[in-house]
């Protein structure tokens, strides 16, 4: 007869696990088999926290998941207030090519902590927590920007006039 079994390897630390299988035949004979299983759960999720995150703008977080065909990939994000996590959300991520993406939109500035959770179908893997600093978006003042650009355009012209005058003298 064929015998199938399943187990949740996500509940174990990385390293070797000893699997013991005890078989009893119909006459009562007992046989025990031992097999070493290599468990690897850490380092299967790669993600870098985005920098320069502003309120009111959609920010894309990406991750590489080194696990074949997971059931789902989600981002867990929560705001930190005085070292305590609050207002947590679970956001589904979508796959494009070899990457998983999740879109974040922040209304309030502050510090947020996120991790990526992978549902393997028989357990869940989680990445390390990372911190995102969200600041309010700075408005660009159009008038000041135009004045600055026109001032920069005048400087090279003045430099060229001085250069020509010095060459004619010499």
PDB file of C-alpha atoms in Angstrom:
ATOM      1  CA  UNK A   1       0.000   0.000   0.000  1.00  0.00           C
ATOM      2  CA  UNK A   2       1.011   3.589  -0.566  1.00  0.00           C
ATOM      3  CA  UNK A   3       1.023   5.889   2.407  1.00  0.00           C
ATOM      4  CA  UNK A   4       0.949   9.675   2.212  1.00  0.00           C
ATOM      5  CA  UNK A   5       1.604  12.153   4.960  1.00  0.00           C
ATOM      6  CA  UNK A   6       2.032  15.888   5.211  1.00  0.00           C
ATOM      7  CA  UNK A   7       3.591  18.170   7.767  1.00  0.00           C
ATOM      8  CA  UNK A   8       4.008  21.892   8.282  1.00  0.00           C
ATOM      9  CA  UNK A   9       7.715  22.618   7.927  1.00  0.00           C
ATOM     10  CA  UNK A  10       7.094  26.331   8.620  1.00  0.00           C
ATOM     11  CA  UNK A  11       6.730  25.535  12.337  1.00  0.00           C
ATOM     12  CA  UNK A  12      10.361  24.439  12.608  1.00  0.00           C
ATOM     13  CA  UNK A  13      13.628  26.340  12.786  1.00  0.00           C
ATOM     14  CA  UNK A  14      16.124  26.087   9.950  1.00  0.00           C
ATOM     15  CA  UNK A  15      18.381  23.052  10.087  1.00  0.00           C
ATOM     16  CA  UNK A  16      17.994  19.307  10.021  1.00  0.00           C
ATOM     17  CA  UNK A  17      14.929  17.540  11.306  1.00  0.00           C
ATOM     18  CA  UNK A  18      14.866  13.834  12.020  1.00  0.00           C
ATOM     19  CA  UNK A  19      11.785  12.129  10.653  1.00  0.00           C
ATOM     20  CA  UNK A  20      10.885   8.809  12.265  1.00  0.00           C
ATOM     21  CA  UNK A  21       8.438   6.517  10.489  1.00  0.00           C
ATOM     22  CA  UNK A  22       7.127   3.467  12.296  1.00  0.00           C
ATOM     23  CA  UNK A  23       5.506   0.783  10.159  1.00  0.00           C
ATOM     24  CA  UNK A  24       3.451  -2.095  11.509  1.00  0.00           C
ATOM     25  CA  UNK A  25       2.488  -4.884   9.146  1.00  0.00           C
ATOM     26  CA  UNK A  26      -0.689  -6.966   9.397  1.00  0.00           C
ATOM     27  CA  UNK A  27       1.092  -9.654  11.453  1.00  0.00           C
ATOM     28  CA  UNK A  28       2.282  -7.156  14.075  1.00  0.00           C
ATOM     29  CA  UNK A  29       5.857  -6.809  12.830  1.00  0.00           C
ATOM     30  CA  UNK A  30       7.319  -3.372  13.549  1.00  0.00           C
ATOM     31  CA  UNK A  31       9.891  -1.587  11.426  1.00  0.00           C
ATOM     32  CA  UNK A  32      11.222   1.923  12.002  1.00  0.00           C
ATOM     33  CA  UNK A  33      12.747   4.167   9.335  1.00  0.00           C
ATOM     34  CA  UNK A  34      14.733   7.330  10.018  1.00  0.00           C
ATOM     35  CA  UNK A  35      15.319  10.125   7.507  1.00  0.00           C
ATOM     36  CA  UNK A  36      16.995  13.508   7.865  1.00  0.00           C
ATOM     37  CA  UNK A  37      15.022  16.401   6.420  1.00  0.00           C
ATOM     38  CA  UNK A  38      16.675  19.729   5.646  1.00  0.00           C
ATOM     39  CA  UNK A  39      14.374  22.556   6.776  1.00  0.00           C
ATOM     40  CA  UNK A  40      14.917  26.033   5.322  1.00  0.00           C
ATOM     41  CA  UNK A  41      12.389  28.724   6.175  1.00  0.00           C
ATOM     42  CA  UNK A  42      14.513  31.834   6.800  1.00  0.00           C
ATOM     43  CA  UNK A  43      15.853  33.895   3.918  1.00  0.00           C
ATOM     44  CA  UNK A  44      13.141  32.870   1.437  1.00  0.00           C
ATOM     45  CA  UNK A  45      11.617  36.367   1.308  1.00  0.00           C
ATOM     46  CA  UNK A  46      13.674  39.305   0.018  1.00  0.00           C
ATOM     47  CA  UNK A  47      12.350  42.850   0.293  1.00  0.00           C
ATOM     48  CA  UNK A  48      13.888  46.289   0.814  1.00  0.00           C
ATOM     49  CA  UNK A  49      11.905  49.012   2.537  1.00  0.00           C
ATOM     50  CA  UNK A  50      11.175  51.953   0.232  1.00  0.00           C
ATOM     51  CA  UNK A  51      12.844  55.274   0.978  1.00  0.00           C
ATOM     52  CA  UNK A  52      11.450  58.792   0.540  1.00  0.00           C
ATOM     53  CA  UNK A  53       7.837  57.826   1.161  1.00  0.00           C
ATOM     54  CA  UNK A  54       5.400  60.738   1.144  1.00  0.00           C
ATOM     55  CA  UNK A  55       1.790  61.042   2.212  1.00  0.00           C
ATOM     56  CA  UNK A  56      -0.779  61.193  -0.563  1.00  0.00           C
ATOM     57  CA  UNK A  57       1.332  59.213  -3.059  1.00  0.00           C
ATOM     58  CA  UNK A  58       1.029  55.516  -3.959  1.00  0.00           C
ATOM     59  CA  UNK A  59       4.253  53.707  -3.025  1.00  0.00           C
ATOM     60  CA  UNK A  60       5.089  50.331  -4.527  1.00  0.00           C
ATOM     61  CA  UNK A  61       6.782  47.697  -2.342  1.00  0.00           C
ATOM     62  CA  UNK A  62       8.358  44.738  -4.111  1.00  0.00           C
ATOM     63  CA  UNK A  63       9.600  41.368  -2.935  1.00  0.00           C
ATOM     64  CA  UNK A  64      11.246  38.271  -4.305  1.00  0.00           C
ATOM     65  CA  UNK A  65       9.750  35.079  -2.881  1.00  0.00           C
ATOM     66  CA  UNK A  66      12.001  32.019  -3.085  1.00  0.00           C
ATOM     67  CA  UNK A  67       9.135  29.558  -2.696  1.00  0.00           C
ATOM     68  CA  UNK A  68       7.507  27.819  -5.643  1.00  0.00           C
ATOM     69  CA  UNK A  69       3.819  28.604  -6.244  1.00  0.00           C
ATOM     70  CA  UNK A  70       2.667  29.962  -2.871  1.00  0.00           C
ATOM     71  CA  UNK A  71      -1.073  30.084  -2.200  1.00  0.00           C
ATOM     72  CA  UNK A  72      -0.904  33.824  -1.502  1.00  0.00           C
ATOM     73  CA  UNK A  73       1.528  36.617  -0.639  1.00  0.00           C
ATOM     74  CA  UNK A  74       0.467  39.521   1.586  1.00  0.00           C
ATOM     75  CA  UNK A  75       2.022  42.541   3.189  1.00  0.00           C
ATOM     76  CA  UNK A  76       1.256  43.180   6.850  1.00  0.00           C
ATOM     77  CA  UNK A  77       1.678  46.857   7.753  1.00  0.00           C
ATOM     78  CA  UNK A  78       1.054  48.700  11.006  1.00  0.00           C
ATOM     79  CA  UNK A  79       1.702  52.194  12.306  1.00  0.00           C
ATOM     80  CA  UNK A  80       3.947  52.490  15.330  1.00  0.00           C
ATOM     81  CA  UNK A  81       3.009  54.890  18.081  1.00  0.00           C
ATOM     82  CA  UNK A  82       5.478  55.215  20.954  1.00  0.00           C
ATOM     83  CA  UNK A  83       6.968  51.802  20.182  1.00  0.00           C
ATOM     84  CA  UNK A  84       3.589  50.054  20.065  1.00  0.00           C
ATOM     85  CA  UNK A  85       2.077  48.698  16.841  1.00  0.00           C
ATOM     86  CA  UNK A  86      -1.425  49.929  16.019  1.00  0.00           C
ATOM     87  CA  UNK A  87      -3.838  50.115  13.072  1.00  0.00           C
ATOM     88  CA  UNK A  88      -2.547  47.021  11.245  1.00  0.00           C
ATOM     89  CA  UNK A  89      -3.667  45.967   7.770  1.00  0.00           C
ATOM     90  CA  UNK A  90      -3.124  42.939   5.559  1.00  0.00           C
ATOM     91  CA  UNK A  91      -2.656  43.927   1.907  1.00  0.00           C
ATOM     92  CA  UNK A  92      -2.561  41.297  -0.851  1.00  0.00           C
ATOM     93  CA  UNK A  93       0.429  41.409  -3.203  1.00  0.00           C
ATOM     94  CA  UNK A  94       0.278  40.590  -6.907  1.00  0.00           C
ATOM     95  CA  UNK A  95       2.837  38.813  -9.076  1.00  0.00           C
ATOM     96  CA  UNK A  96       4.506  40.244 -12.167  1.00  0.00           C
ATOM     97  CA  UNK A  97       7.338  38.168 -13.579  1.00  0.00           C
ATOM     98  CA  UNK A  98       9.574  37.040 -10.713  1.00  0.00           C
ATOM     99  CA  UNK A  99       8.459  39.784  -8.322  1.00  0.00           C
ATOM    100  CA  UNK A 100       5.523  40.350  -6.022  1.00  0.00           C
ATOM    101  CA  UNK A 101       4.225  43.908  -5.638  1.00  0.00           C
ATOM    102  CA  UNK A 102       2.021  45.680  -3.148  1.00  0.00           C
ATOM    103  CA  UNK A 103       0.747  49.252  -3.327  1.00  0.00           C
ATOM    104  CA  UNK A 104       0.720  51.419  -0.209  1.00  0.00           C
ATOM    105  CA  UNK A 105      -1.008  54.755   0.273  1.00  0.00           C
ATOM    106  CA  UNK A 106      -0.373  56.764   3.435  1.00  0.00           C
ATOM    107  CA  UNK A 107      -2.635  59.579   4.605  1.00  0.00           C
ATOM    108  CA  UNK A 108      -0.650  60.304   7.773  1.00  0.00           C
ATOM    109  CA  UNK A 109       3.038  60.757   8.348  1.00  0.00           C
ATOM    110  CA  UNK A 110       4.902  58.689  10.907  1.00  0.00           C
ATOM    111  CA  UNK A 111       6.718  55.404  11.271  1.00  0.00           C
ATOM    112  CA  UNK A 112       5.228  52.180   9.943  1.00  0.00           C
ATOM    113  CA  UNK A 113       6.433  48.589  10.264  1.00  0.00           C
ATOM    114  CA  UNK A 114       5.811  46.013   7.558  1.00  0.00           C
ATOM    115  CA  UNK A 115       6.571  42.376   6.887  1.00  0.00           C
ATOM    116  CA  UNK A 116       5.678  40.023   4.069  1.00  0.00           C
ATOM    117  CA  UNK A 117       3.665  36.875   4.766  1.00  0.00           C
ATOM    118  CA  UNK A 118       3.661  33.883   2.413  1.00  0.00           C
ATOM    119  CA  UNK A 119       0.898  31.278   2.687  1.00  0.00           C
ATOM    120  CA  UNK A 120       2.504  28.035   1.492  1.00  0.00           C
ATOM    121  CA  UNK A 121      -0.718  26.037   1.644  1.00  0.00           C
ATOM    122  CA  UNK A 122       0.503  24.090   4.666  1.00  0.00           C
ATOM    123  CA  UNK A 123       1.798  26.948   6.792  1.00  0.00           C
ATOM    124  CA  UNK A 124       2.966  30.554   6.722  1.00  0.00           C
ATOM    125  CA  UNK A 125       6.385  32.123   6.283  1.00  0.00           C
ATOM    126  CA  UNK A 126       7.118  35.697   7.370  1.00  0.00           C
ATOM    127  CA  UNK A 127       9.901  38.090   6.469  1.00  0.00           C
ATOM    128  CA  UNK A 128      11.783  40.213   8.947  1.00  0.00           C
ATOM    129  CA  UNK A 129      10.010  43.407   9.999  1.00  0.00           C
ATOM    130  CA  UNK A 130      11.193  46.586   8.308  1.00  0.00           C
ATOM    131  CA  UNK A 131      10.473  50.218   9.103  1.00  0.00           C
ATOM    132  CA  UNK A 132       9.133  52.816   6.672  1.00  0.00           C
ATOM    133  CA  UNK A 133       9.315  56.528   7.515  1.00  0.00           C
ATOM    134  CA  UNK A 134       6.485  58.506   5.918  1.00  0.00           C
ATOM    135  CA  UNK A 135       6.716  62.287   5.693  1.00  0.00           C
ATOM    136  CA  UNK A 136       4.278  64.873   4.404  1.00  0.00           C
ATOM    137  CA  UNK A 137       4.735  65.753   0.763  1.00  0.00           C
ATOM    138  CA  UNK A 138       6.432  69.093   0.166  1.00  0.00           C
ATOM    139  CA  UNK A 139       4.690  71.490  -2.203  1.00  0.00           C
ATOM    140  CA  UNK A 140       6.865  73.074  -4.852  1.00  0.00           C
ATOM    141  CA  UNK A 141       6.344  76.802  -5.154  1.00  0.00           C
ATOM    142  CA  UNK A 142       6.176  77.539  -8.868  1.00  0.00           C
ATOM    143  CA  UNK A 143       7.149  81.212  -8.670  1.00  0.00           C
ATOM    144  CA  UNK A 144      10.342  80.539  -6.698  1.00  0.00           C
ATOM    145  CA  UNK A 145      11.264  77.703  -9.046  1.00  0.00           C
ATOM    146  CA  UNK A 146      10.909  79.931 -12.120  1.00  0.00           C
ATOM    147  CA  UNK A 147      13.039  82.664 -10.531  1.00  0.00           C
ATOM    148  CA  UNK A 148      15.726  80.165  -9.677  1.00  0.00           C
ATOM    149  CA  UNK A 149      15.822  78.773 -13.207  1.00  0.00           C
ATOM    150  CA  UNK A 150      15.987  82.211 -14.820  1.00  0.00           C
ATOM    151  CA  UNK A 151      18.843  83.154 -12.481  1.00  0.00           C
ATOM    152  CA  UNK A 152      20.745  80.038 -13.461  1.00  0.00           C
ATOM    153  CA  UNK A 153      20.283  80.848 -17.172  1.00  0.00           C
ATOM    154  CA  UNK A 154      21.817  84.320 -16.707  1.00  0.00           C
ATOM    155  CA  UNK A 155      24.968  83.091 -14.960  1.00  0.00           C
ATOM    156  CA  UNK A 156      26.504  81.269 -17.977  1.00  0.00           C
ATOM    157  CA  UNK A 157      25.885  84.346 -20.180  1.00  0.00           C
ATOM    158  CA  UNK A 158      27.718  86.604 -17.700  1.00  0.00           C
ATOM    159  CA  UNK A 159      30.563  84.080 -17.532  1.00  0.00           C
ATOM    160  CA  UNK A 160      30.892  84.065 -21.345  1.00  0.00           C
ATOM    161  CA  UNK A 161      30.962  87.906 -21.507  1.00  0.00           C
ATOM    162  CA  UNK A 162      33.729  88.016 -18.864  1.00  0.00           C
ATOM    163  CA  UNK A 163      35.678  85.302 -20.692  1.00  0.00           C
ATOM    164  CA  UNK A 164      35.480  87.164 -24.045  1.00  0.00           C
ATOM    165  CA  UNK A 165      36.505  90.464 -22.411  1.00  0.00           C
ATOM    166  CA  UNK A 166      39.550  88.839 -20.772  1.00  0.00           C
ATOM    167  CA  UNK A 167      40.660  87.226 -24.073  1.00  0.00           C
ATOM    168  CA  UNK A 168      40.467  90.553 -25.937  1.00  0.00           C
ATOM    169  CA  UNK A 169      42.628  92.225 -23.294  1.00  0.00           C
ATOM    170  CA  UNK A 170      45.324  89.586 -23.553  1.00  0.00           C
TER     171      UNK A 170
END
